[in-house]
PDB file of C-alpha atoms in Angstrom:
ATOM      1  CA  UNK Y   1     -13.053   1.364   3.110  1.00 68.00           C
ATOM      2  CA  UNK Y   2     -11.748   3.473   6.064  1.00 75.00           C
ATOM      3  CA  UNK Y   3      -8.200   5.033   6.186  1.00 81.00           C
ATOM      4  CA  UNK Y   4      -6.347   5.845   9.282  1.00 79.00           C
ATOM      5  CA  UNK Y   5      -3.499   7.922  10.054  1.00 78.00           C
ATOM      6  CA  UNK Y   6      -0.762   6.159  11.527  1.00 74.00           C
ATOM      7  CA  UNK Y   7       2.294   7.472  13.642  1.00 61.00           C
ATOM      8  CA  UNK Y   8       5.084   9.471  11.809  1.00 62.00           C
ATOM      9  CA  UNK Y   9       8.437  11.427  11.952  1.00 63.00           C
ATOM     10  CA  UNK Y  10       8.292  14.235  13.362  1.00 70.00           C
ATOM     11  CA  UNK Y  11       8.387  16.851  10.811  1.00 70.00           C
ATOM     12  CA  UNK Y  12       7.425  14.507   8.166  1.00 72.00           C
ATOM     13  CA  UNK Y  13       4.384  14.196   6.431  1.00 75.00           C
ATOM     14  CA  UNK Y  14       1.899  11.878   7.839  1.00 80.00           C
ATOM     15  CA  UNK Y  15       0.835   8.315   6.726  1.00 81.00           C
ATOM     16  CA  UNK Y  16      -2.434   6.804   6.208  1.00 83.00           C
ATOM     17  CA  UNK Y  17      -3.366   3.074   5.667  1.00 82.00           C
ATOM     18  CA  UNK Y  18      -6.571   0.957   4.536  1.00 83.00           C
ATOM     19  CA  UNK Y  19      -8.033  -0.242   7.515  1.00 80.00           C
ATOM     20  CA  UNK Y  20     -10.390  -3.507   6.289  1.00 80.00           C
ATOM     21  CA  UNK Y  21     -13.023  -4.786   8.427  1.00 78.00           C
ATOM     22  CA  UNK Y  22     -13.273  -8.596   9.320  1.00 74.00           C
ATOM     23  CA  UNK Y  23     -14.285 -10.057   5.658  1.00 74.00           C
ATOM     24  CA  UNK Y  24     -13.684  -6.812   3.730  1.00 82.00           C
ATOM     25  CA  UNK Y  25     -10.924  -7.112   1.178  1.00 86.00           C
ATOM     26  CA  UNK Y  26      -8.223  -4.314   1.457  1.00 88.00           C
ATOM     27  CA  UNK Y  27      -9.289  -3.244  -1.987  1.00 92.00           C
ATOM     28  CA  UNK Y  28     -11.108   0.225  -2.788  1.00 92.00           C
ATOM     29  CA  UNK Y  29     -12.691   1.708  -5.800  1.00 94.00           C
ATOM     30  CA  UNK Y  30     -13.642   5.410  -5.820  1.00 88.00           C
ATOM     31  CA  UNK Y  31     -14.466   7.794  -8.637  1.00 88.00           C
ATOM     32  CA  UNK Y  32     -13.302  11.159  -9.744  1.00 82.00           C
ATOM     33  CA  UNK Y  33     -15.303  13.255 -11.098  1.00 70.00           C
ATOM     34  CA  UNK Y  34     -15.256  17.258 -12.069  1.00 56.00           C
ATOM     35  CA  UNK Y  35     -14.267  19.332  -9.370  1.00 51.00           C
ATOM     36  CA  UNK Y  36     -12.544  16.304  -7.258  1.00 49.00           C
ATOM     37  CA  UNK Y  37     -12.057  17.636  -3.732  1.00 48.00           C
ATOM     38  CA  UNK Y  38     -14.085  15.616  -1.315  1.00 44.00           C
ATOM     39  CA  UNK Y  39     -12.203  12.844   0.334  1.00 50.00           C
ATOM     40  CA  UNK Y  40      -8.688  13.896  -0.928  1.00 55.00           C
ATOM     41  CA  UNK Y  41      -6.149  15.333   1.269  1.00 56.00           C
ATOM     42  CA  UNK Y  42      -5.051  18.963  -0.149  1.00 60.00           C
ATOM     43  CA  UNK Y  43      -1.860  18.459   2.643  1.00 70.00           C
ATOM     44  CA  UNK Y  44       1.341  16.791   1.834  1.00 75.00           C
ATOM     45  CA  UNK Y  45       1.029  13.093   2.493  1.00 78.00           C
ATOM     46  CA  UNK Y  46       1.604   9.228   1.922  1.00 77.00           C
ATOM     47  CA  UNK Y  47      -0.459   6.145   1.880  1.00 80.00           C
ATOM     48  CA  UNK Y  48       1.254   2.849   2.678  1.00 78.00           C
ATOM     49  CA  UNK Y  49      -0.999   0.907   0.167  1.00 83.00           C
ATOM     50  CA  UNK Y  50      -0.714   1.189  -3.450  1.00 84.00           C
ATOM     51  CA  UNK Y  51      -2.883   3.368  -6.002  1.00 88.00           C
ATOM     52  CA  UNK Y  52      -4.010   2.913  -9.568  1.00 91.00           C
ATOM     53  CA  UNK Y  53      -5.550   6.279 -10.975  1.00 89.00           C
ATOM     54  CA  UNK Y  54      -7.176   6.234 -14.117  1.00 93.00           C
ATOM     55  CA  UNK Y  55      -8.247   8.800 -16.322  1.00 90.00           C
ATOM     56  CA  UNK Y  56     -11.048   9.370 -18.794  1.00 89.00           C
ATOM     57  CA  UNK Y  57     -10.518  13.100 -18.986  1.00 83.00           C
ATOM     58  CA  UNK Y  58      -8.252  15.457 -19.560  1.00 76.00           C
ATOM     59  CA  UNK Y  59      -6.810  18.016 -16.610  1.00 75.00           C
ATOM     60  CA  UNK Y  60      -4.057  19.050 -14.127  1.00 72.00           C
ATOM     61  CA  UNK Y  61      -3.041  18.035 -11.015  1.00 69.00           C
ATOM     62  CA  UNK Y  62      -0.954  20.296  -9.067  1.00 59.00           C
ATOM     63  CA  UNK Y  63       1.000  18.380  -5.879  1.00 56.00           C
ATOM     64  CA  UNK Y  64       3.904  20.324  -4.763  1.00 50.00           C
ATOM     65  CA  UNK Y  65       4.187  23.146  -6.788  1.00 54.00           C
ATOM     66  CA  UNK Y  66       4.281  20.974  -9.668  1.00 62.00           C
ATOM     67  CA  UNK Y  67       1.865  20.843 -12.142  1.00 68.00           C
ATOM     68  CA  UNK Y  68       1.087  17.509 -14.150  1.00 73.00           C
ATOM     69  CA  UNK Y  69      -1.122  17.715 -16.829  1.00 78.00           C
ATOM     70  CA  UNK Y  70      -3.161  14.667 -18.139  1.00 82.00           C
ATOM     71  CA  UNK Y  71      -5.033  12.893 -21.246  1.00 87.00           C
ATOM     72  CA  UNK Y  72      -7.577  10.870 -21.377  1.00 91.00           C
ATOM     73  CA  UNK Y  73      -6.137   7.157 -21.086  1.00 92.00           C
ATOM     74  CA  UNK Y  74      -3.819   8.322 -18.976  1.00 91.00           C
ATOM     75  CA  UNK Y  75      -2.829   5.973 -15.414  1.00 90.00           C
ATOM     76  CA  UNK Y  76      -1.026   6.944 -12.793  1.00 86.00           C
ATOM     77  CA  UNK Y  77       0.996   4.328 -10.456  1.00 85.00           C
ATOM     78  CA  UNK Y  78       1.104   5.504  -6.891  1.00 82.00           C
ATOM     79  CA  UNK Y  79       3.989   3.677  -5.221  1.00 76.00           C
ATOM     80  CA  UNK Y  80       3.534   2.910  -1.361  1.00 76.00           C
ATOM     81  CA  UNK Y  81       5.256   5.264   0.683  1.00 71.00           C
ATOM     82  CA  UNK Y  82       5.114   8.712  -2.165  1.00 72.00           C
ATOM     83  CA  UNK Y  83       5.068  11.395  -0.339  1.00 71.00           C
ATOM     84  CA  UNK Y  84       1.786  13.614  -2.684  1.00 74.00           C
ATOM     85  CA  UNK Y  85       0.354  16.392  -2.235  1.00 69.00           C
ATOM     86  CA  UNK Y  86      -0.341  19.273  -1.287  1.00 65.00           C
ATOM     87  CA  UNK Y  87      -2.891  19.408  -4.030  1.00 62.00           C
ATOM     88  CA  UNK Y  88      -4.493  22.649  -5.851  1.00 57.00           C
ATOM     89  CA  UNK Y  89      -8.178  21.734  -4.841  1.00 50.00           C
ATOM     90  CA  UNK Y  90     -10.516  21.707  -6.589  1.00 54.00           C
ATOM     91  CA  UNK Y  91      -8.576  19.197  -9.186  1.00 59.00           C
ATOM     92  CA  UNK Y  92     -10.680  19.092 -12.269  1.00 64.00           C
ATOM     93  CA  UNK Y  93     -10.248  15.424 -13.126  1.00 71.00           C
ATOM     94  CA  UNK Y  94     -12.328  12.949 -14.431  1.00 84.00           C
ATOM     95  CA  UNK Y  95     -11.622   8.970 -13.714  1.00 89.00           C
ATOM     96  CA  UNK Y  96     -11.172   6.155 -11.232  1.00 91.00           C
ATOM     97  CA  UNK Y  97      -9.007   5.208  -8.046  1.00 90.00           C
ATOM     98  CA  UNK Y  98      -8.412   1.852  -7.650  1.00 94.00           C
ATOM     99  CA  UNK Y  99      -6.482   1.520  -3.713  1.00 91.00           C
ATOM    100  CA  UNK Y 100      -5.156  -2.087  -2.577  1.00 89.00           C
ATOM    101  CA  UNK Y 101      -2.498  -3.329  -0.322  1.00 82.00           C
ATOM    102  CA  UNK Y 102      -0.983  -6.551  -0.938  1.00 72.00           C
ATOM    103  CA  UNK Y 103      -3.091  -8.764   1.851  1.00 71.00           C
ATOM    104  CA  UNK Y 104      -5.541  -8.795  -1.549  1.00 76.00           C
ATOM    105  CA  UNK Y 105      -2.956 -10.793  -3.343  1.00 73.00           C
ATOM    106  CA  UNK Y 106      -3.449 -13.553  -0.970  1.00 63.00           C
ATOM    107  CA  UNK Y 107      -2.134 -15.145   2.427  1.00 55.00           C
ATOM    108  CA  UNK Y 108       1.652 -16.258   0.872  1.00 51.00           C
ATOM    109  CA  UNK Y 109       2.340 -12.314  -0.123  1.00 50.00           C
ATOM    110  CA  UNK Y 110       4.421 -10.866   2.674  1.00 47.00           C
ATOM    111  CA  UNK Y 111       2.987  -7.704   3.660  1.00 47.00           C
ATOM    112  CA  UNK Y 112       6.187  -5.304   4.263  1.00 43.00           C
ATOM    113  CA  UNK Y 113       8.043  -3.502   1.734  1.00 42.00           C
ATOM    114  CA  UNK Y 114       9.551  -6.692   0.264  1.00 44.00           C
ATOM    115  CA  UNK Y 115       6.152  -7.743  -1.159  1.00 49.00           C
ATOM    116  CA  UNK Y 116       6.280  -4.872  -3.624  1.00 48.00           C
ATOM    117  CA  UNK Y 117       9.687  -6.262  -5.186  1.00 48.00           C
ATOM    118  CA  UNK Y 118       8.923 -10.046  -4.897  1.00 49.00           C
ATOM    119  CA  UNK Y 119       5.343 -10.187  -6.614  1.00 58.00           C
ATOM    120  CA  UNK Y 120       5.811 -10.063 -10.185  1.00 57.00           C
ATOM    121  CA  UNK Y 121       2.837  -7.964 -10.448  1.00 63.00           C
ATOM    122  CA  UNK Y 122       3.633  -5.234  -8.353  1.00 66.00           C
ATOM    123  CA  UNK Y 123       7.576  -4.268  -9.617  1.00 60.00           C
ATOM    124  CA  UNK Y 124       5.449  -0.887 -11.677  1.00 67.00           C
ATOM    125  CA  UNK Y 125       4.814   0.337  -7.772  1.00 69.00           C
ATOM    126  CA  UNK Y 126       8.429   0.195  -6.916  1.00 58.00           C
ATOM    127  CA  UNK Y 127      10.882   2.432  -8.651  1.00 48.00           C
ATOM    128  CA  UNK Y 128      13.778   3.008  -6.214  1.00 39.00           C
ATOM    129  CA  UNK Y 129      14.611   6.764  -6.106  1.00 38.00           C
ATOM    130  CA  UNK Y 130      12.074   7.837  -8.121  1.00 40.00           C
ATOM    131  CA  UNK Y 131       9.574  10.848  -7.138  1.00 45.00           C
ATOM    132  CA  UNK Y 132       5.997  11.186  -8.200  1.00 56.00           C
ATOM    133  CA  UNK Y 133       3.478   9.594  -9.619  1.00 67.00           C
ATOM    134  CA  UNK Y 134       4.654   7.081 -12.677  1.00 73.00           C
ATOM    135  CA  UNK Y 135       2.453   8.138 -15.422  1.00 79.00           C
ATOM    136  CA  UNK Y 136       1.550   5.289 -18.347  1.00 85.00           C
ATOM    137  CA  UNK Y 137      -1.053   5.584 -21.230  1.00 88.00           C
ATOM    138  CA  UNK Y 138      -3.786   3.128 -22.254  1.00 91.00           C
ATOM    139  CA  UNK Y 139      -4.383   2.589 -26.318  1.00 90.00           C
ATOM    140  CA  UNK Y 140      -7.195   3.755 -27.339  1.00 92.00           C
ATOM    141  CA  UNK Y 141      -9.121   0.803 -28.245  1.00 91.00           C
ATOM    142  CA  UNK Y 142      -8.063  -0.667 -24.703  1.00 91.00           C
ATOM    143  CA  UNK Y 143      -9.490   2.084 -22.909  1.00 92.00           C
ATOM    144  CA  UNK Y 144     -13.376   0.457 -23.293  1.00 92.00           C
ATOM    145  CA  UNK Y 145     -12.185  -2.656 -21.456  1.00 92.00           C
ATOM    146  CA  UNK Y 146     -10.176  -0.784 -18.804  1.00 93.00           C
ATOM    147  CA  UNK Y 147     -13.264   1.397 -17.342  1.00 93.00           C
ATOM    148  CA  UNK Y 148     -15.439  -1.412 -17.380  1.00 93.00           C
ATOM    149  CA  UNK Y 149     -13.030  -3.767 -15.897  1.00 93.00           C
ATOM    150  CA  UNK Y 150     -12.934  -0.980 -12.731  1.00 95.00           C
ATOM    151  CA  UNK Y 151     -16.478  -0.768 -12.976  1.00 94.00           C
ATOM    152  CA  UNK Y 152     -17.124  -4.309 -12.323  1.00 95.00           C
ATOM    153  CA  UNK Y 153     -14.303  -4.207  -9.655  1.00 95.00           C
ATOM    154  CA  UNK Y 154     -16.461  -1.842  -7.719  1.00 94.00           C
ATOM    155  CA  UNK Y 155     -19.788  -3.275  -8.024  1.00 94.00           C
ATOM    156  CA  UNK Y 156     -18.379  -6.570  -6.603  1.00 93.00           C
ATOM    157  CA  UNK Y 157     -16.843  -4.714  -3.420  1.00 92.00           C
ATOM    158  CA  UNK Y 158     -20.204  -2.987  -3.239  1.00 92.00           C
ATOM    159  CA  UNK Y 159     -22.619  -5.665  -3.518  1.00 92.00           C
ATOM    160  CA  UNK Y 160     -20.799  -8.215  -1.893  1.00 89.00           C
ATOM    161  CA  UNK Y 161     -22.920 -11.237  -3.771  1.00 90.00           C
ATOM    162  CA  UNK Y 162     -21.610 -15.198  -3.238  1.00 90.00           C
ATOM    163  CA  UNK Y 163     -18.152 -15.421  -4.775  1.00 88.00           C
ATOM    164  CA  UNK Y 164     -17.652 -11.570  -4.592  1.00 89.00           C
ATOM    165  CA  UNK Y 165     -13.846 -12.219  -3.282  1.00 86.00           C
ATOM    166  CA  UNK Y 166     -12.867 -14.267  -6.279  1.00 87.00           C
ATOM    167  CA  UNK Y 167     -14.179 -12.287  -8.426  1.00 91.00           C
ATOM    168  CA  UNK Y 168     -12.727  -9.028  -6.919  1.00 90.00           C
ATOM    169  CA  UNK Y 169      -9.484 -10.755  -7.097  1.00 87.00           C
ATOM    170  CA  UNK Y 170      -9.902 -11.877 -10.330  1.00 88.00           C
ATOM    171  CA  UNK Y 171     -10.908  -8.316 -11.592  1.00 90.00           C
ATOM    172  CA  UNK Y 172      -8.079  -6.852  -9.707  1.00 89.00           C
ATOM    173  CA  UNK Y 173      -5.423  -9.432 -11.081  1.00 86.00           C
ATOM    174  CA  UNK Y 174      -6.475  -8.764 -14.324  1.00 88.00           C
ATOM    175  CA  UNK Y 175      -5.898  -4.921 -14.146  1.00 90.00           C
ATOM    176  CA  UNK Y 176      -2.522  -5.257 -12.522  1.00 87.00           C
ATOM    177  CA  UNK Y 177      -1.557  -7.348 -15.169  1.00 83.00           C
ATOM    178  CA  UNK Y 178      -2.668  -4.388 -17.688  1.00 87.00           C
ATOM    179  CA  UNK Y 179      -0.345  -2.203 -15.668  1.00 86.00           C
ATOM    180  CA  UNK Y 180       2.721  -3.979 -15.287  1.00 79.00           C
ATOM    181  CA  UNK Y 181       2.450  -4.851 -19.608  1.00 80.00           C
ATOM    182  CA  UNK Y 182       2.244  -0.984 -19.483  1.00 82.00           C
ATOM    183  CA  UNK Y 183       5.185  -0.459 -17.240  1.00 74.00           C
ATOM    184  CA  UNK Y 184       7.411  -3.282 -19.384  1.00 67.00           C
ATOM    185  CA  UNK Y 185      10.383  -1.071 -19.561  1.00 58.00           C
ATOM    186  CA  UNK Y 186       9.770   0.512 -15.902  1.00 51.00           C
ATOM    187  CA  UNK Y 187      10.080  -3.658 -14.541  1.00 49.00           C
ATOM    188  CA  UNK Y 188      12.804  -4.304 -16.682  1.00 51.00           C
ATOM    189  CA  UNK Y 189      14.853  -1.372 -15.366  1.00 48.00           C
ATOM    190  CA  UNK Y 190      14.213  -2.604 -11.697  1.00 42.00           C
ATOM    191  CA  UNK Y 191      15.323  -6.149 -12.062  1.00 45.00           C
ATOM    192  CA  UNK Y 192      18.368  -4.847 -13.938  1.00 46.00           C
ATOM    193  CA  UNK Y 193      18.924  -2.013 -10.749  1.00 49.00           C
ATOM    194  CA  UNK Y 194      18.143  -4.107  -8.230  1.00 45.00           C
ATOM    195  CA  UNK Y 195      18.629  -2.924  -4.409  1.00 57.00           C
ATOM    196  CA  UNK Y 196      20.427  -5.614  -2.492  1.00 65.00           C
ATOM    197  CA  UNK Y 197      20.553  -3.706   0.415  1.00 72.00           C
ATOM    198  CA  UNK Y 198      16.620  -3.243   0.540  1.00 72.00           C
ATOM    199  CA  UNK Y 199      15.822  -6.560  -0.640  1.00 68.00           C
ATOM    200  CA  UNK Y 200      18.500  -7.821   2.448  1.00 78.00           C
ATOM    201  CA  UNK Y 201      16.885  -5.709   5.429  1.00 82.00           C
ATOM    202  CA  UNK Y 202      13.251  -6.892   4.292  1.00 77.00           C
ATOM    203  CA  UNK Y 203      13.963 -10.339   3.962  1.00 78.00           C
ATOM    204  CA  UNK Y 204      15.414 -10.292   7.550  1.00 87.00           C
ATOM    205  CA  UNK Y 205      12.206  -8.447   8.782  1.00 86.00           C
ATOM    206  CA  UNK Y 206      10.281 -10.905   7.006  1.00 82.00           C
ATOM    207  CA  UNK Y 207      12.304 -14.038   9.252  1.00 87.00           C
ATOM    208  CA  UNK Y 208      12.404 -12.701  12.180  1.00 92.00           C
ATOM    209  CA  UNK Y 209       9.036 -10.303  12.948  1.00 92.00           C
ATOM    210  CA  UNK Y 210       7.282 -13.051  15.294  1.00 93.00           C
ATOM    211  CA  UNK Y 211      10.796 -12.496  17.563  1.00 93.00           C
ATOM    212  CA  UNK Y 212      12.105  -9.374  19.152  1.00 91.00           C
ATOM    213  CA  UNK Y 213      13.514  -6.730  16.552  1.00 94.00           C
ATOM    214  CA  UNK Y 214      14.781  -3.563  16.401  1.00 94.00           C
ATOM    215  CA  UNK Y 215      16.490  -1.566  14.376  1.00 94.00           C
ATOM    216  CA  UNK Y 216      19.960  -2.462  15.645  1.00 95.00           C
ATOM    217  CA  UNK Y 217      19.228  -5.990  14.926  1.00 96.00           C
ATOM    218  CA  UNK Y 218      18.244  -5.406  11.752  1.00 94.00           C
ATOM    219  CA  UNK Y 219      21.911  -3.228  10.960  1.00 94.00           C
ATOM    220  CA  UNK Y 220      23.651  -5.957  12.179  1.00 95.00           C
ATOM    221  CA  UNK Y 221      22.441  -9.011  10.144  1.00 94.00           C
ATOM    222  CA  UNK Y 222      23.055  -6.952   7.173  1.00 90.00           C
ATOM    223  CA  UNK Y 223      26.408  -5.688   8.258  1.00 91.00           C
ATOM    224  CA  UNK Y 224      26.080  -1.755   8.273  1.00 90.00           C
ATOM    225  CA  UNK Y 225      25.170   0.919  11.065  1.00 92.00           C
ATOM    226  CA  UNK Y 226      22.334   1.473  12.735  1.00 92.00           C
ATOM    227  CA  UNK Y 227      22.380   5.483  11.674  1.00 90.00           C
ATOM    228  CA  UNK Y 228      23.320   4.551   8.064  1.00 88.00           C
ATOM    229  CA  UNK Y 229      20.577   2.515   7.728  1.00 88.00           C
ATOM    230  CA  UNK Y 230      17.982   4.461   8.803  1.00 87.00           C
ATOM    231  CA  UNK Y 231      19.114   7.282   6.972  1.00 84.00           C
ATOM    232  CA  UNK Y 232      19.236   4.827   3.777  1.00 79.00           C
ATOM    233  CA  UNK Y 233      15.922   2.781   4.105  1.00 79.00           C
ATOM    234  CA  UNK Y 234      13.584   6.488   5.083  1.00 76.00           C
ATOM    235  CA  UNK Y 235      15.363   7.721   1.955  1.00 70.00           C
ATOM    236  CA  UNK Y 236      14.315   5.123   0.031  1.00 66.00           C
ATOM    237  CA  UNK Y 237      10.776   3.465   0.917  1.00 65.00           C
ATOM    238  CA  UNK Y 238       9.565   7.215   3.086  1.00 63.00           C
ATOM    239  CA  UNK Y 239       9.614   5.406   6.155  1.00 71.00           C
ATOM    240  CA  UNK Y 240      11.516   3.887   8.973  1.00 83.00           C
ATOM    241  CA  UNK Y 241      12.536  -0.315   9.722  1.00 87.00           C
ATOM    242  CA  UNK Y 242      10.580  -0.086  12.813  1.00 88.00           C
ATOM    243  CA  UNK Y 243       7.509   1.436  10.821  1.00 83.00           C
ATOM    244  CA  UNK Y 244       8.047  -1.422   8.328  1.00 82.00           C
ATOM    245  CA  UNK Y 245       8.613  -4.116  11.151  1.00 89.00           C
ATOM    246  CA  UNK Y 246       5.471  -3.093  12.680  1.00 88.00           C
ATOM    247  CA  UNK Y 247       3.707  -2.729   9.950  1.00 79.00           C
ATOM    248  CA  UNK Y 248       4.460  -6.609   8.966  1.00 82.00           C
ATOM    249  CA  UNK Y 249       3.385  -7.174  12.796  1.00 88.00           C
ATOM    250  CA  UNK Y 250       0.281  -5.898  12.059  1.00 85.00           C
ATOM    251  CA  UNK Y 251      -0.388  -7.637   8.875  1.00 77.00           C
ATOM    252  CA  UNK Y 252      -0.385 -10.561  10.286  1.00 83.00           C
ATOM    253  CA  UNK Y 253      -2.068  -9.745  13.365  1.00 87.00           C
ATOM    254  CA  UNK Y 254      -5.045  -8.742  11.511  1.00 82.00           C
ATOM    255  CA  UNK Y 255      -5.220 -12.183   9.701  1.00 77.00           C
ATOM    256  CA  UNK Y 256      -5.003 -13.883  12.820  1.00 86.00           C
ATOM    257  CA  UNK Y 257      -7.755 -12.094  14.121  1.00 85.00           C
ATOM    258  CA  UNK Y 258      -9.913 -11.852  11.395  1.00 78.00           C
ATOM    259  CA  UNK Y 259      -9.366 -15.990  11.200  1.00 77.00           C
ATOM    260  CA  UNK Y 260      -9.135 -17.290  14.212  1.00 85.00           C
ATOM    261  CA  UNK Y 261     -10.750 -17.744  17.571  1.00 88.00           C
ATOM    262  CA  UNK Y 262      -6.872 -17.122  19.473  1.00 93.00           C
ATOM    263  CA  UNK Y 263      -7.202 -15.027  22.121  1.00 94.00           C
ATOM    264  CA  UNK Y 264      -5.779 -11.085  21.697  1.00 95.00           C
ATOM    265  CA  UNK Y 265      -2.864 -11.622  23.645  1.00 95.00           C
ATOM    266  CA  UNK Y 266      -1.624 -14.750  21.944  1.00 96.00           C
ATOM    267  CA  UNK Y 267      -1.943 -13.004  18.616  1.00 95.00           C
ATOM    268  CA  UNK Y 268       0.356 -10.662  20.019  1.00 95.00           C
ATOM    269  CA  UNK Y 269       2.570 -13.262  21.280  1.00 96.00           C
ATOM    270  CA  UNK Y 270       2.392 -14.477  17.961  1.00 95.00           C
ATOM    271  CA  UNK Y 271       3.717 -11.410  15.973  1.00 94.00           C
ATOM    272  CA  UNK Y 272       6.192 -10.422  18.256  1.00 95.00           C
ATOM    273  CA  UNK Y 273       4.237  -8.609  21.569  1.00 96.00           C
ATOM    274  CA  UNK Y 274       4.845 -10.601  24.385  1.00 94.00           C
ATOM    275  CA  UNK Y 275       3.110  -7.984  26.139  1.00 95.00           C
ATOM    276  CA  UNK Y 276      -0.649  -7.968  25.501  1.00 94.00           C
ATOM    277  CA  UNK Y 277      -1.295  -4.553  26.797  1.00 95.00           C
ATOM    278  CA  UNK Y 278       1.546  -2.850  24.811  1.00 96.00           C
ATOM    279  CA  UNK Y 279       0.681  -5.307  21.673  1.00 95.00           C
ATOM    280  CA  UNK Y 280      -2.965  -3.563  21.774  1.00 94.00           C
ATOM    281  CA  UNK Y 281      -1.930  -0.055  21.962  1.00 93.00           C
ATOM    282  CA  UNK Y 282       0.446  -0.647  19.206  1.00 92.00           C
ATOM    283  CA  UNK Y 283      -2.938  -2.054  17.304  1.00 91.00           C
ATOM    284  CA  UNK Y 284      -5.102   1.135  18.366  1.00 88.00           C
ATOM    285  CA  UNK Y 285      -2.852   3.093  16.810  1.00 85.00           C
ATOM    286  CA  UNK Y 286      -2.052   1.623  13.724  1.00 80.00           C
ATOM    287  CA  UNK Y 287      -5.703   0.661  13.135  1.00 76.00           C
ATOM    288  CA  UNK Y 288      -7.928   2.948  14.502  1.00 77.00           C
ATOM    289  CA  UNK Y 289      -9.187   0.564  17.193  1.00 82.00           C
ATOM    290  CA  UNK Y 290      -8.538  -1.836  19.782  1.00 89.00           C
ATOM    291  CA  UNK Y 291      -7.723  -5.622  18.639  1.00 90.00           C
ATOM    292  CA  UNK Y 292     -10.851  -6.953  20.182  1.00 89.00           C
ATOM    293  CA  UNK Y 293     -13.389  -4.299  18.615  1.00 85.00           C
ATOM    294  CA  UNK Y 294     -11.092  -4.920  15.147  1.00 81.00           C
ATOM    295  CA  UNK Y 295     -11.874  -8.550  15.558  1.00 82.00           C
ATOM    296  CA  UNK Y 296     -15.780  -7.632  16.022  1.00 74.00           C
ATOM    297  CA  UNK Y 297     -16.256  -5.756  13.129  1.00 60.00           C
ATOM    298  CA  UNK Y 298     -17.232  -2.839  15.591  1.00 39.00           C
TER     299      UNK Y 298
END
C-alpha cells in the first residue's frame, strides 16, 4: 500500500495518506520486528488514516522526547490526525501494524472527520483533546486469537484469492470490534463529552462538498468566525476545514473513478471542481498522481 505526503501548514508537521490502487482496499498490514526502522518516519508526523499497533514483545518507543514503554499484549490506537514522532530509531519492538481508512468500512461511511465519531466502531480513534497514542492491553488467553486474526488479515490483502474483500473486511471488522470492547470506558467517555461544535462543521461538510465551500461558509452555517474556527477545528482534529473538505472531495472522487466509466472532469464536477484542470491538480497532489493514471492503476 503506498503513502503519500499531502500539503500542510507551514511550520507544521507534514501529513501522509494511504493511497489505494483501483481494486486495492485501503487496508495495510505490516510487521515489526527487532530493530524496527525501515519504513517508519524518525520525523515528527501524522497520517490521516487510522492505526492499530499490536505488540507481542516487550520495548520502548520514544516519540517526542517521551518515552513509552510496552508489554507484550499491549495495542496502541493511533487516532487520524496524531501528530508522532520523531522516533528514537532503531525502536526495538516486536508486533503488527494494522493501517485502514474508513473507505474499508464500506460506501455509506462518510470519509471526513465525522466518520470517526458516527461509526460505532471507530469512537476508540477519536478522543477529543487527547495526545498520543491510546494504549489498551489484550488478556492473555486472547492474545492467540488476536495475532492470528492479523495474520489472516494480511495473507488475504496479499494473496488476493476470490472473495479476498469480504473476507478482509470481515477480518478487519472483527478486530475493530476487539478494540472498541477494549476501549469500553474510552467510548463511553466520548458519547458522554461529545463535541457539538465538531460534529456541526462536519456534518455541514458532509451536505454540502459536491457545491462550492470554503471556510467562511462553513463559520457561517455554524454561527461562529471564520478565525475562531480554524483556530478551534486545527486544535482539535491537526488539520484545517479546507484540508478536511478536500479530503471528503477526494474520497469520493476516488470511488467515482475507481467505479465508473465518467469522464475526469465530470468527477470533478461531481465533488465540487467545476474546473477540470484545477480539480486534477488538486488530485496530483493529494494522491500522488493524476486522476486519469489513478483511474488506470498506473
Amino acid at each position: 500500500m503506498r503513502t503519500v505526503r499531502v500539503d500542510t501548514v507551514p511550520g507544521h508537521p507534514p501529513t501522509y495518506a494511504m493511497a489505494p490502487r483501483p481494486g486495492e482496499l485501503p487496508v495495510a498490514v505490516w510487521g515489526m520486528g527487532g530493530d524496527t526502522g525501515a519504513g517508519m518516519r524518525d520525523v515528527q508526523h501524522a497520517h490521516d488514516f487510522a492505526v492499530i499497533s499490536y505488540l507481542t514483545a516487550g520495548g520502548r518507543l520514544t516519540t517526542g522526547g517521551r518515552t513509552l514503554t510496552v508489554a507484550p499484549g499491549d495495542v496502541l490506537v493511533v487516532a487520524p490526525g496524531e501528530v508522532m514522532g520523531p522516533f528514537e530509531m532503531p525502536m526495538r519492538l516486536n508486533g503488527w501494524g494494522v493501517s485502514f481508512t474508513p473507505d474499508a468500512l464500506g460506501p455509506d461511511v462518510p470519509g471526513a472527520y465525522l466518520a470517526w465519531r458516527a461509526h460505532p466502531l471507530l469512537f476508540p480513534f477519536v478522543r477529543g483533546g487527547a495526545t498520543g497514542a491510546l494504549r489498551l492491553s489484550v488478556p492473555v488467553e486472547a492474545r492467540p486469537e488476536w495475532e492470528a486474526r492479523i495474520r489472516t488479515l494480511r495473507r488475504e490483502l496479499a494473496e488476493r484469492a476470490d472473495g479476498h474483500r469480504e473476507a478482509a473486511l470481515a477480518h478487519l471488522v472483527l478486530l475493530l470490534v476487539e478494540v472498541s470492547r477494549l476501549a469500553a470506558d474510552v467510548v463511553d467517555d466520548l458519547r458522554v463529552n461529545a463535541e457539538p461544535l465538531l460534529a456541526e462543521v462536519f456534518a455541514v461538510i458532509e451536505e454540502r462538498y459536491p457545491q462550492p465551500l470554503s471556510l467562511r461558509d462553513v463559520a457561517r452555517a455554524v454561527s461562529i468566525t471564520p478565525g475562531h474556527l480554524t483556530s478551534t477545528v486545527r486544535r482539535r482534529t491537526g488539520r484545517t476545514v479546507q484540508e478536511w473538505i478536500t479530503e471528503r472531495r477526494m474520497v469520493q472522487a476516488r470511488r467515482l473513478l475507481a467505479a465508473t466509466a465518467l469522464p475526469v472532469g465530470e468527477v470533478g464536477r461531481l465533488v465540487g471542481y467545476p474546473d477540470p484542470g484545477y480539480f486534477a491538480r488538486v488530485f496530483g497532489r493529494a494522491n500522488g498522481v493524476s486522476p486519469a493514471r489513478w483511474r488506470g492503476g498506473r
